[in-house]
Structure formats: structure tokens, C-alpha cells
Short mmCIF file of C-alpha atoms and ligand atoms in Angstrom, two decimals:
data_model
loop_
_atom_site.label_atom_id
_atom_site.label_comp_id
_atom_site.label_asym_id
_atom_site.label_seq_id
_atom_site.Cartn_x
_atom_site.Cartn_y
_atom_site.Cartn_z
CA MET A 133 90.05 74.54 102.47
CA SER A 134 88.04 75.61 99.49
CA SER A 135 91.14 76.64 97.57
CA SER A 136 92.37 73.18 96.50
CA SER A 137 90.33 73.02 93.27
CA LEU A 138 90.82 76.65 92.37
CA ASP A 139 94.03 76.33 90.43
CA GLU A 140 93.12 73.33 88.20
CA PRO A 141 93.10 74.10 84.40
CA THR A 142 89.61 75.05 83.28
CA GLU A 143 87.52 73.43 80.55
CA ALA A 144 87.89 76.70 78.65
CA GLN A 145 91.66 76.60 78.82
CA SER A 146 91.71 72.93 77.64
CA ALA A 147 89.39 73.70 74.69
CA ALA A 148 91.66 76.43 73.43
CA SER A 149 94.90 74.42 73.59
CA PRO A 150 96.98 73.75 70.37
CA LEU A 151 96.58 69.99 70.82
CA THR A 152 92.83 70.31 70.59
CA ARG A 153 93.10 72.37 67.44
CA ILE A 154 95.34 69.71 65.72
CA GLY A 155 92.75 67.07 66.72
CA GLU A 156 89.95 69.13 65.15
CA ALA A 157 91.91 69.57 61.82
CA ARG A 158 92.45 65.80 61.60
CA TRP A 159 88.75 65.21 62.07
CA VAL A 160 87.92 67.73 59.32
CA LEU A 161 90.20 65.87 56.85
CA LEU A 162 88.92 62.42 57.79
CA THR A 163 85.26 63.48 57.54
CA ALA A 164 85.85 65.07 54.12
CA LEU A 165 87.67 61.94 52.88
CA ALA A 166 84.90 59.61 54.11
CA ALA A 167 82.22 61.77 52.46
CA ALA A 168 84.14 61.84 49.14
CA VAL A 169 84.57 58.02 49.15
CA ALA A 170 80.84 57.63 49.90
CA ALA A 171 79.96 59.96 46.97
CA VAL A 172 82.23 58.02 44.58
CA VAL A 173 80.80 54.64 45.64
CA LEU A 174 77.13 55.65 45.85
CA PHE A 175 76.80 58.21 43.05
CA GLN A 176 79.79 57.20 40.87
CA VAL A 177 81.05 60.78 40.66
CA PRO A 178 84.76 61.31 39.88
CA PHE A 179 86.91 61.08 43.02
CA TRP A 180 88.91 64.40 42.96
CA PRO A 181 85.99 66.84 42.36
CA ALA A 182 83.97 64.96 45.02
CA ALA A 183 86.89 65.05 47.46
CA GLY A 184 87.44 68.83 46.82
CA ALA A 185 83.76 69.67 47.28
CA MET A 186 83.46 67.56 50.42
CA LEU A 187 86.60 69.08 51.89
CA ALA A 188 85.24 72.61 51.31
CA MET A 189 81.78 71.76 52.73
CA THR A 190 83.25 70.02 55.80
CA ALA A 191 85.58 72.95 56.48
CA VAL A 192 82.57 75.35 56.35
CA ALA A 193 80.57 72.98 58.57
CA ALA A 194 83.53 72.70 60.97
CA PHE A 195 83.74 76.49 61.11
CA ILE A 196 80.14 76.84 62.37
CA PRO A 197 80.60 74.49 65.36
CA ARG A 198 83.93 76.22 66.09
CA ARG A 199 82.11 79.54 66.48
CA SER A 200 79.61 78.06 68.89
CA ALA A 201 82.47 76.29 70.67
CA SER A 202 84.15 79.65 71.26
CA ARG A 203 80.86 80.96 72.67
CA ARG A 204 80.65 77.90 74.84
CA VAL A 205 84.21 78.55 75.95
CA ARG A 206 83.27 82.13 76.88
CA LEU A 207 80.22 80.98 78.86
CA ASN A 208 82.26 78.25 80.47
CA THR A 209 84.94 80.77 81.40
CA GLN A 210 82.36 82.96 83.09
CA ARG A 211 80.79 80.01 84.89
CA GLU A 212 84.23 78.78 85.82
CA MET A 213 85.22 82.22 87.08
CA ARG A 214 82.24 82.12 89.40
CA ARG A 215 82.93 78.53 90.41
CA MET A 216 86.50 79.50 91.13
CA TRP A 217 85.63 82.65 93.08
CA PRO A 218 86.96 84.10 95.30
CA GLY A 219 90.08 84.70 93.30
CA THR A 220 93.44 85.02 94.97
CA GLY A 221 93.26 88.82 95.37
CA MET A 222 89.85 88.76 97.02
CA LYS A 223 90.82 85.82 99.24
CA MET A 224 93.90 87.71 100.38
CA THR A 225 91.72 90.71 101.24
CA VAL A 226 89.26 88.58 103.23
CA ASP A 227 92.18 86.81 104.95
CA ALA A 228 93.67 90.16 105.97
CA LEU A 229 90.52 91.25 107.83
CA PRO A 230 90.94 90.94 111.60
CA THR A 231 87.46 89.56 112.29
CA PRO A 232 85.66 86.39 111.12
CA CYS A 233 84.51 86.69 107.48
CA PHE A 234 82.33 84.38 105.41
CA VAL A 235 81.70 84.50 101.65
CA ALA A 236 78.50 82.72 100.65
CA ASP A 237 76.62 82.40 97.37
CA GLY A 238 73.00 83.39 96.77
CA ARG A 239 71.81 79.94 97.89
CA GLY A 240 73.37 80.47 101.30
CA ILE A 241 76.24 78.04 100.72
CA THR A 242 79.54 78.99 102.34
CA ARG A 243 82.16 79.43 99.62
CA TYR A 244 85.11 80.83 101.51
CA VAL A 245 86.03 81.69 105.10
CA ASN A 246 89.08 83.42 106.56
CA ALA A 247 91.36 82.10 109.30
CA GLN A 248 89.54 84.09 112.04
CA ALA A 249 86.25 82.42 111.11
CA LEU A 250 87.92 78.99 111.17
CA ALA A 251 89.39 79.74 114.59
CA THR A 252 86.14 81.13 116.03
CA TYR A 253 83.49 78.77 114.61
CA ASP A 254 83.91 75.05 115.16
CA GLY A 255 83.57 72.81 112.11
CA VAL A 256 83.02 75.62 109.58
CA LYS A 257 83.52 74.27 106.02
CA PRO A 258 83.17 75.79 102.56
CA GLY A 259 80.41 73.87 100.80
CA ASP A 260 78.21 73.71 103.90
CA PRO A 261 75.18 75.97 104.33
CA LEU A 262 76.09 79.19 106.12
CA SER A 263 73.42 78.38 108.73
CA PHE A 264 75.56 75.44 109.94
CA SER A 265 78.02 77.93 111.42
CA LEU A 266 75.94 81.08 111.93
CA ARG A 267 72.72 80.30 113.71
CA ALA A 268 71.46 83.69 114.92
CA PRO A 269 67.97 84.02 113.34
CA SER A 270 68.30 87.79 112.88
CA LEU A 271 71.57 87.31 110.99
CA LEU A 272 70.11 84.65 108.68
CA GLU A 273 67.03 86.79 108.03
CA ALA A 274 69.26 89.77 107.17
CA PHE A 275 71.31 87.50 104.88
CA ASP A 276 68.13 86.51 103.00
CA ARG A 277 67.14 90.16 102.66
CA VAL A 278 70.55 91.02 101.17
CA CYS A 279 70.25 88.06 98.74
CA ASN A 280 66.84 89.26 97.61
CA SER A 281 67.30 93.02 97.63
CA GLY A 282 70.98 93.40 96.78
CA GLY A 283 71.44 96.14 99.45
CA ALA A 284 73.99 95.93 102.31
CA GLU A 285 72.81 95.54 105.93
CA ARG A 286 74.32 95.95 109.39
CA ILE A 287 72.72 94.13 112.30
CA SER A 288 73.59 93.37 115.91
CA TRP A 289 72.43 90.68 118.29
CA ILE A 290 73.19 89.17 121.70
CA GLU A 291 73.98 85.53 122.44
CA LYS A 292 73.30 84.50 126.04
CA VAL A 293 75.01 81.08 126.05
CA PRO A 294 77.66 80.22 127.27
CA THR A 295 78.24 83.86 128.33
CA GLU A 296 76.54 87.06 127.29
CA THR A 297 78.19 88.16 124.03
CA TRP A 298 77.33 91.09 121.77
CA TYR A 299 77.89 90.72 118.01
CA GLU A 300 77.58 92.96 115.01
CA ALA A 301 77.54 91.74 111.39
CA HIS A 302 78.00 93.67 108.18
CA ILE A 303 76.40 91.83 105.26
CA ALA A 304 77.40 93.15 101.85
CA PRO A 305 76.52 92.00 98.32
CA ILE A 306 79.31 91.27 95.80
CA TYR A 307 78.85 91.58 92.05
CA MET A 308 81.32 89.76 89.80
CA PRO A 309 82.80 91.64 86.84
CA GLY A 310 80.94 90.48 83.71
CA SER A 311 78.23 88.79 85.74
CA SER A 312 74.67 88.71 84.43
CA ALA A 313 73.66 90.95 87.36
CA GLN A 314 75.53 93.91 85.92
CA GLY A 315 73.52 96.33 83.87
CA ARG A 316 70.21 95.19 85.35
CA SER A 317 68.09 97.78 87.19
CA ASN A 318 67.63 95.58 90.29
CA PRO A 319 70.56 93.17 90.15
CA LEU A 320 70.87 90.26 92.60
CA PRO A 321 74.33 89.67 94.08
CA ASP A 322 76.60 86.85 92.89
CA PHE A 323 78.07 86.47 96.39
CA ILE A 324 77.47 87.83 99.86
CA LEU A 325 80.21 88.84 102.29
CA VAL A 326 79.42 88.46 106.00
CA VAL A 327 81.86 90.20 108.38
CA ILE A 328 81.29 89.51 112.08
CA GLN A 329 82.60 91.57 114.98
CA ASP A 330 82.53 90.70 118.69
CA LEU A 331 81.47 93.90 120.50
CA THR A 332 81.42 92.44 124.02
CA GLU A 333 84.52 94.26 125.27
CA ASN A 334 83.33 97.62 123.85
CA ARG A 335 79.88 97.17 125.38
CA ARG A 336 81.41 96.17 128.72
CA LEU A 337 83.53 99.34 128.75
CA GLU A 338 80.54 101.44 127.76
CA ARG A 339 78.49 99.90 130.56
CA MET A 340 81.31 100.45 133.06
CA ARG A 341 81.53 104.09 132.07
CA THR A 342 77.77 104.60 132.36
CA ASP A 343 77.70 102.78 135.71
CA PHE A 344 80.60 104.90 136.93
CA VAL A 345 78.87 108.18 136.03
CA ALA A 346 75.63 106.95 137.65
CA ASN A 347 77.45 105.83 140.83
CA ALA A 348 79.53 109.01 141.07
CA SER A 349 76.43 111.18 140.65
CA HIS A 350 74.62 109.17 143.28
CA GLU A 351 77.55 109.45 145.72
CA LEU A 352 77.69 113.22 145.20
CA ARG A 353 73.95 113.72 145.31
CA THR A 354 73.58 112.37 148.87
CA PRO A 355 75.89 114.90 150.61
CA LEU A 356 74.61 117.63 148.30
CA ALA A 357 71.00 116.93 149.34
CA SER A 358 72.09 116.99 152.97
CA LEU A 359 73.88 120.34 152.48
CA THR A 360 70.84 121.87 150.77
CA GLY A 361 68.58 120.62 153.57
CA PHE A 362 70.76 122.17 156.27
CA ILE A 363 71.06 125.48 154.43
CA GLU A 364 67.25 125.66 154.22
CA THR A 365 66.98 124.85 157.94
CA LEU A 366 69.54 127.51 158.80
CA GLN A 367 67.63 130.05 156.73
CA GLY A 368 64.31 129.05 158.29
CA PRO A 369 63.60 127.32 161.60
CA ALA A 370 67.18 127.52 162.95
CA ARG A 371 67.69 131.16 161.96
CA ASN A 372 67.81 132.27 165.58
CA ASP A 373 69.14 129.08 167.22
CA PRO A 374 72.94 129.39 167.72
CA GLU A 375 73.24 125.91 169.23
CA ALA A 376 71.54 124.23 166.25
CA GLN A 377 73.60 126.40 163.90
CA ASP A 378 76.86 125.10 165.41
CA ARG A 379 75.70 121.50 165.13
CA PHE A 380 74.44 121.86 161.57
CA LEU A 381 77.53 123.73 160.38
CA SER A 382 79.77 120.95 161.66
CA ILE A 383 77.66 118.32 159.81
CA MET A 384 77.81 120.49 156.69
CA LEU A 385 81.58 120.64 156.96
CA ASP A 386 81.66 116.82 157.10
CA GLN A 387 79.43 116.53 154.01
CA ALA A 388 81.52 119.06 152.10
CA GLY A 389 84.63 117.04 153.06
CA ARG A 390 82.98 113.89 151.75
CA MET A 391 82.24 115.59 148.44
CA ARG A 392 85.81 116.87 148.21
CA ARG A 393 87.29 113.40 148.89
CA LEU A 394 85.06 111.90 146.24
CA ILE A 395 85.99 114.49 143.64
CA ASP A 396 89.69 114.08 144.50
CA ASP A 397 89.45 110.31 144.05
CA ILE A 398 87.49 110.59 140.78
CA LEU A 399 90.09 113.00 139.39
CA SER A 400 92.91 110.81 140.62
CA LEU A 401 91.38 107.77 138.92
CA SER A 402 90.92 109.55 135.61
CA ARG A 403 94.50 110.94 135.72
CA ILE A 404 95.89 107.44 136.28
CA GLU A 405 93.69 105.99 133.55
CA LEU A 406 95.05 108.54 131.09
CA LYS A 407 98.58 107.19 131.49
CA ALA A 408 97.57 103.57 132.08
CA HIS A 409 99.74 102.29 129.20
CA VAL A 410 102.80 104.39 129.90
CA ARG A 411 105.28 102.65 132.16
CA PRO A 412 106.82 104.97 134.79
CA ALA A 413 110.24 106.23 133.77
CA SER A 414 111.86 107.02 137.11
CA ILE A 415 113.58 104.76 139.63
CA VAL A 416 112.45 105.02 143.24
CA ASP A 417 113.31 103.54 146.63
CA LEU A 418 110.25 101.55 147.76
CA ALA A 419 111.56 101.05 151.31
CA GLU A 420 111.82 104.81 151.76
CA ILE A 421 108.31 105.29 150.34
CA ILE A 422 106.88 102.77 152.84
CA ARG A 423 108.70 104.41 155.76
CA HIS A 424 107.57 107.90 154.71
CA THR A 425 103.91 106.86 154.25
CA SER A 426 103.73 104.91 157.52
CA ASP A 427 105.08 107.97 159.36
CA ALA A 428 102.45 110.15 157.69
CA LEU A 429 99.74 107.75 158.85
CA SER A 430 100.90 107.57 162.47
CA PRO A 431 98.31 110.16 163.68
CA LEU A 432 95.52 108.02 162.21
CA ALA A 433 97.09 104.89 163.78
CA ARG A 434 97.09 106.66 167.12
CA ASP A 435 93.44 107.68 166.71
CA MET A 436 92.47 104.12 165.83
CA ASP A 437 94.60 102.71 168.64
CA VAL A 438 96.60 100.54 166.26
CA LYS A 439 100.36 99.98 166.16
CA ILE A 440 102.08 99.83 162.76
CA ARG A 441 104.96 97.30 162.72
CA ILE A 442 107.36 97.69 159.82
CA ASP A 443 109.80 95.07 158.54
CA LEU A 444 111.93 96.38 155.67
CA PRO A 445 115.31 95.50 154.11
CA LYS A 446 118.16 97.57 155.55
CA THR A 447 119.26 98.82 152.15
CA ALA A 448 117.37 100.80 149.54
CA VAL A 449 114.89 98.83 147.40
CA ARG A 450 115.23 100.40 143.98
CA LEU A 451 112.64 99.74 141.32
CA ARG A 452 111.01 101.42 138.38
CA GLY A 453 108.02 103.44 139.57
CA ASP A 454 106.22 106.72 140.10
CA ARG A 455 106.88 107.95 143.65
CA ASP A 456 103.57 109.81 144.16
CA GLU A 457 101.55 106.90 142.82
CA LEU A 458 103.37 104.32 144.95
CA ILE A 459 102.79 106.54 148.00
CA GLN A 460 99.08 106.44 147.08
CA VAL A 461 99.17 102.61 146.93
CA VAL A 462 100.86 102.21 150.33
CA GLU A 463 98.64 104.92 151.83
CA ASN A 464 95.41 103.27 150.65
CA LEU A 465 96.41 99.78 151.84
CA VAL A 466 97.75 100.86 155.24
CA GLU A 467 94.85 103.28 155.80
CA ASN A 468 92.32 100.49 155.02
CA ALA A 469 94.14 98.13 157.38
CA LEU A 470 94.03 100.79 160.13
CA LYS A 471 90.36 101.61 159.53
CA TYR A 472 88.78 98.22 158.81
CA GLY A 473 91.20 96.10 160.87
CA SER A 474 91.46 98.36 163.93
CA SER A 475 90.01 95.70 166.22
CA GLY A 476 93.21 93.66 165.74
CA ASN A 477 95.38 96.46 167.23
CA PHE A 478 98.34 95.72 164.93
CA VAL A 479 99.14 96.30 161.28
CA ASP A 480 102.26 94.65 159.81
CA VAL A 481 103.91 96.18 156.78
CA GLY A 482 106.66 94.10 155.15
CA LEU A 483 108.80 94.09 152.03
CA SER A 484 110.71 91.07 150.74
CA ALA A 485 112.40 89.84 147.56
CA GLN A 486 111.00 86.84 145.70
CA VAL A 487 111.83 84.81 142.61
CA ASP A 488 108.99 82.94 140.89
CA ASP A 489 109.00 79.61 138.99
CA LEU A 490 109.93 81.42 135.76
CA ASN A 491 112.93 82.99 137.47
CA ALA A 492 111.38 86.47 137.46
CA ALA A 493 112.48 88.56 140.44
CA SER A 494 110.01 90.78 142.25
CA TRP A 495 109.51 92.77 145.45
CA VAL A 496 106.50 91.85 147.53
CA LEU A 497 104.94 94.49 149.74
CA SER A 498 102.51 93.03 152.27
CA VAL A 499 100.04 94.85 154.52
CA ARG A 500 98.46 92.59 157.13
CA ASP A 501 95.84 93.43 159.73
CA TYR A 502 94.23 91.32 162.43
CA GLY A 503 90.69 92.74 162.26
CA GLU A 504 87.41 91.20 161.17
CA GLY A 505 88.62 90.18 157.73
CA ILE A 506 86.62 90.01 154.50
CA PRO A 507 84.15 87.23 153.57
CA SER A 508 85.51 85.32 150.54
CA GLU A 509 82.59 86.20 148.20
CA HIS A 510 83.66 89.87 148.32
CA LEU A 511 87.34 89.31 147.52
CA PRO A 512 87.12 89.22 143.68
CA ARG A 513 85.12 92.47 143.59
CA LEU A 514 87.11 94.66 146.00
CA THR A 515 88.89 96.59 143.23
CA GLU A 516 85.65 97.50 141.41
CA ARG A 517 84.78 101.18 141.59
CA PHE A 518 82.44 102.00 144.47
CA TYR A 519 82.39 98.39 145.65
CA ARG A 520 82.23 98.20 149.45
CA VAL A 521 81.67 95.27 151.76
CA ASP A 522 79.65 97.48 154.08
CA VAL A 523 78.63 100.87 152.67
CA GLU A 524 77.73 102.39 156.02
CA SER A 525 81.00 101.53 157.78
CA SER A 526 82.97 102.74 154.72
CA ARG A 527 81.13 106.09 154.80
CA ALA A 528 81.53 106.37 158.56
CA LEU A 529 85.28 105.87 158.08
CA LYS A 530 85.43 108.52 155.32
CA GLY A 531 85.77 105.95 152.53
CA THR A 532 84.78 106.70 148.95
CA GLY A 533 84.79 103.13 147.60
CA LEU A 534 87.46 104.14 145.06
CA GLY A 535 90.67 103.46 147.01
CA LEU A 536 91.34 99.92 145.78
CA ALA A 537 90.23 100.78 142.22
CA ILE A 538 92.93 103.49 142.23
CA VAL A 539 95.45 100.98 143.64
CA LYS A 540 94.62 98.49 140.88
CA HIS A 541 95.08 101.08 138.12
CA ILE A 542 98.39 102.29 139.51
CA LEU A 543 99.64 98.72 139.78
CA THR A 544 98.62 97.90 136.21
CA ARG A 545 100.75 100.81 135.04
CA HIS A 546 103.65 99.45 137.12
CA ARG A 547 103.14 95.91 135.71
CA ALA A 548 102.47 94.82 139.26
CA ARG A 549 99.80 92.55 140.76
CA LEU A 550 97.53 92.81 143.79
CA GLU A 551 96.61 89.69 145.78
CA VAL A 552 94.21 89.59 148.72
CA GLU A 553 93.89 86.85 151.32
CA SER A 554 91.44 86.90 154.19
CA GLU A 555 89.70 84.66 156.65
CA PRO A 556 86.71 86.20 158.41
CA GLY A 557 87.70 86.87 162.00
CA GLU A 558 91.43 86.57 161.22
CA GLY A 559 92.12 89.80 159.41
CA ALA A 560 93.27 90.42 155.85
CA THR A 561 96.55 90.48 153.94
CA PHE A 562 96.97 92.65 150.83
CA ARG A 563 100.07 91.77 148.79
CA VAL A 564 101.56 93.84 145.97
CA ARG A 565 104.04 92.12 143.65
CA LEU A 566 106.23 94.66 141.82
CA PRO A 567 108.81 93.64 139.19
CA ALA A 568 112.40 94.05 140.42
CA LEU A 569 114.78 96.37 138.63
CA GLU A 570 116.31 94.90 135.46
CA GLN A 571 119.68 95.72 133.99
CA SER A 572 117.97 97.54 131.09
CA ASP A 573 116.16 99.80 133.62
CA GLU A 574 119.51 100.74 135.19
CA GLN A 575 121.04 101.44 131.77
CA GLU A 576 118.08 103.62 130.78
CA GLU A 577 118.43 105.59 134.00
CA THR A 578 122.16 106.09 133.49
CA ALA A 579 121.54 107.25 129.93
CA SER A 580 118.87 109.76 130.97
CA ALA A 581 120.85 111.07 133.97
P1 ADP B 770 86.85 102.64 150.80
O1 ADP B 770 87.05 104.04 150.41
O2 ADP B 770 85.43 102.31 151.08
O3 ADP B 770 87.77 102.21 151.89
P2 ADP B 770 88.34 100.85 149.10
O4 ADP B 770 88.25 100.70 147.64
O5 ADP B 770 89.61 101.28 149.68
O6 ADP B 770 87.15 101.81 149.49
O7 ADP B 770 87.93 99.47 149.77
C1 ADP B 770 86.78 98.82 149.31
C2 ADP B 770 86.15 98.02 150.45
O8 ADP B 770 86.98 96.92 150.77
C3 ADP B 770 86.02 98.78 151.73
O9 ADP B 770 84.84 99.53 151.75
C4 ADP B 770 85.98 97.66 152.75
O10 ADP B 770 84.66 97.16 152.83
C5 ADP B 770 86.87 96.59 152.13
N1 ADP B 770 88.22 96.56 152.72
C6 ADP B 770 89.34 97.10 152.21
N2 ADP B 770 90.41 96.84 153.00
C7 ADP B 770 89.96 96.10 154.01
C8 ADP B 770 90.58 95.49 155.16
N3 ADP B 770 91.88 95.61 155.41
N4 ADP B 770 89.79 94.79 155.99
C9 ADP B 770 88.47 94.64 155.75
N5 ADP B 770 87.83 95.18 154.70
C10 ADP B 770 88.55 95.90 153.84
#
């Protein structure tokens, strides 16, 4: 990188070395001697007075160039300092920054880049114009403004290719100690530091949050509007119509239930998000959780005319997990299978041990239905909040569109994975892969017991 030439001895250091000074003294003597010999030969003056005078004059003459040489050395040192910049300390600072950083001079030539910049921008090289690596016009314009005004700038821009990416750059002037810029009223920078940050993930989260609030408000507004409408009808035209009152009150009860379910799911999602990075501490029996939840759902199975078939290991299946949250996972998957796969008349719930290629052991819970299935284009989006294959049938079946989003968040916390397989017309299989209990989990439990 640019550092290879930085540690060579400078011209200034060479000029000040003892060897150079011995060389200069020899030249003083030789010049004085030559001048004295010339005076003796040409003007026939006595040798010793001529030699003494010449020696004195040459020493004085040698002194004058030595003074200008020391000034030259000083100027060279300054120039060299700038040529050598950034010095080790500054390079270490730039290297320590977690985002791509470029140091360029006032002509727009890249002088130093950190490892993040090398990793992010192909072919970046100190010595090349900055515009070879950074092509965003707004960034280059801001760079020029900083070069000409000496004031820092912060700009952001979007790149559309290959994928939409948001960037922000902080462009700051650098003034070298002892540089000619110092002391001037409107100094121009010696170097310019460009720090680039990729904001895509932040923007994506912001957008998700805004979308979520918009979707949640929309979902709540519909039943609320319906409730308001019925209240007005009951106060007005239906005031004296007991039959209409009964009908409207039952619809209102449904709408209020829909609002309650939505609020419950929103709260549940935000509670799970709060502890998303905390792994559950307790050890639970997954087989018992599946049995318990399937029993609780048997009235719904009866209503939907579906039979739940369970295939579980005979012994307890112990793993690290949060009982209430795992109940929520099984409940959501089995309930969906009962509701959306009712035409298949059966739902199979199984649990089996598996070991993957890397020798990691896990428990796989599978929920299979034989209903209409899910077209493949919907599969990758099923766990998005409020995503539904068919909004009307979801609403008719008391869905909120948040069930699988809740499942995904709970599983992330459990270091588990959700897989979905479906063929339209052949039903759907939802598989949850949960890590099996490790020895360390057992030891932790014994210690905390
Ligand atoms: P909802 O509250 O609408 O059920 P979910 O997040 O639980 O929301 O599910 C999202 C969507 O995925 C559902 O609206 C439905 O369209 C589809 N879906 C989920 N499970 C199944 C299934 N077993 N068979 C067919 N479609 C399903």
C-alpha cells in the first residue's frame, strides 16, 4: 500500500548527517587552497598571507550557503512531512475506524485508504484519483466544495445498482501542523478525510417500522370504522328495531374480538422482540408441549372437521426453551393447518431427532396438512408481518397476519429455523428445527437448580 516509501530516510535527514558535514569541511579547505595558489601564481603575492585570507573568505562564503541549506532542509522537511503523510499515528486511527475511509489531497488524489475501503471498493489504490473508486456525483461535488471552502460536509445518496443501497459520507478537511494553511483567515485543507457508511440496514429497519405502524393502524381502523357505523345505526334508524339490534350487536362483538386479537398479537410481537437476543434459560419437554397444545386445539379441530394425528417419541424431549413461547409456536402452526388445510381432513404433528452434516443434533417438529397448499411465490414472504396469501380468507378465519411473524421471532430467540414446503393442491408442511440439548445446557441447569 502507500506505506512502503514512508519510512525511507528523508533528504533533510541526509543533509544533516555528520558525513555530509565532513565532506563540506574538506571542500572549504580545498577551495581556499586553490584560491591561494591562484593568487600566488597570478598576482605574485606571498603564499601564507594569501592562503590565510582565502581560507577566511571561503569559510565566510561557506557559512552563507550553509544557512540557506538549513532553510532548504526546513522546507524540505515540511514538504517531506506532507509527502509522507499520513504518519503512523493518523494511519492507525484511520485503520481503526469500522467503515471505509479515504484520505485524499487537495487535487483529489487518494493518499491513504483503510482496510475496510480496500475490502469494499475493488481496485482502490493510493496514487489514483479518488473518483476512480468513489463515483457518486454528489459525493465528488461535496469533496470539491470541502477542498475549496475548507468546511466539513455530510451528504447521503442512494445507489440503485446492483441493489438499492443507502450511503452517507462525512467529508472533513485536515490541516497539517506547520502547514502554510495555518494562520490564514480562509485556509485551504492539506488533506481531506472521506468516511463512508452503509445505511441500508438502518433504513430497512426504519422502513419496516413505519410500514408496521401503517399496517397495524390500517388493520385496526377497519373494525373501528365498522363499530362506529353500527353504533350510529343503533342510535338512529335501528333505535326501535330489536331484531336489527341483535344482529348488529353480534357483528360488533366480532369486530371488537378482531381488534383484541390484533392488539394481543402486536403486544406479543413487541414483547418477543425485546428479548430477541436473550436465549431462553429454562429446559422444557417439547413432547409434552405438543401434546398439551394439540389437546387445547381439539375443539377447533372438531369444528373444522379435521383429525389431529400425533407421532411423538415415548420419552420426554428435553431442550432449552421458553415453555409459553414454544406453546405459541405449536399453537400457531397447528391452528393454521386446521384452518387453511381443513379440506384435507387430517393434520399430522410429528417430532423426530436428526443429526446434520456438521454433526449437530436437533429436534424437528413437523406440522403437515393435506389442504390446498400454498403457491411457491408466497413461501418466502409468509413470515413477514401482515403478509397473507388471501386476506379475505385469513380475516374470515380470525387471522391477524402476524402468527408466522411471531413464530419466526420466537424461533430466532431459540436459535431454531423454520422451513416450509408446499405443493398447491397437496397441502403444506411447516418444519421447525430446534437445537438439541448440549452437555453445557444440562450443567447450567444443574448449577441453577
Ligand atoms: P394469519 O393470522 O392470517 O393466519 P399467519 O402469519 O399465521 O397469519 O399466516 C400467514 C398466511 O400464511 C395466512 O394468511 C395464510 O394465507 C398462509 N398460511 C399459513 N399456514 C398455512 C397453511 N397451513 N396452509 C395454507 N396457507 C397457510
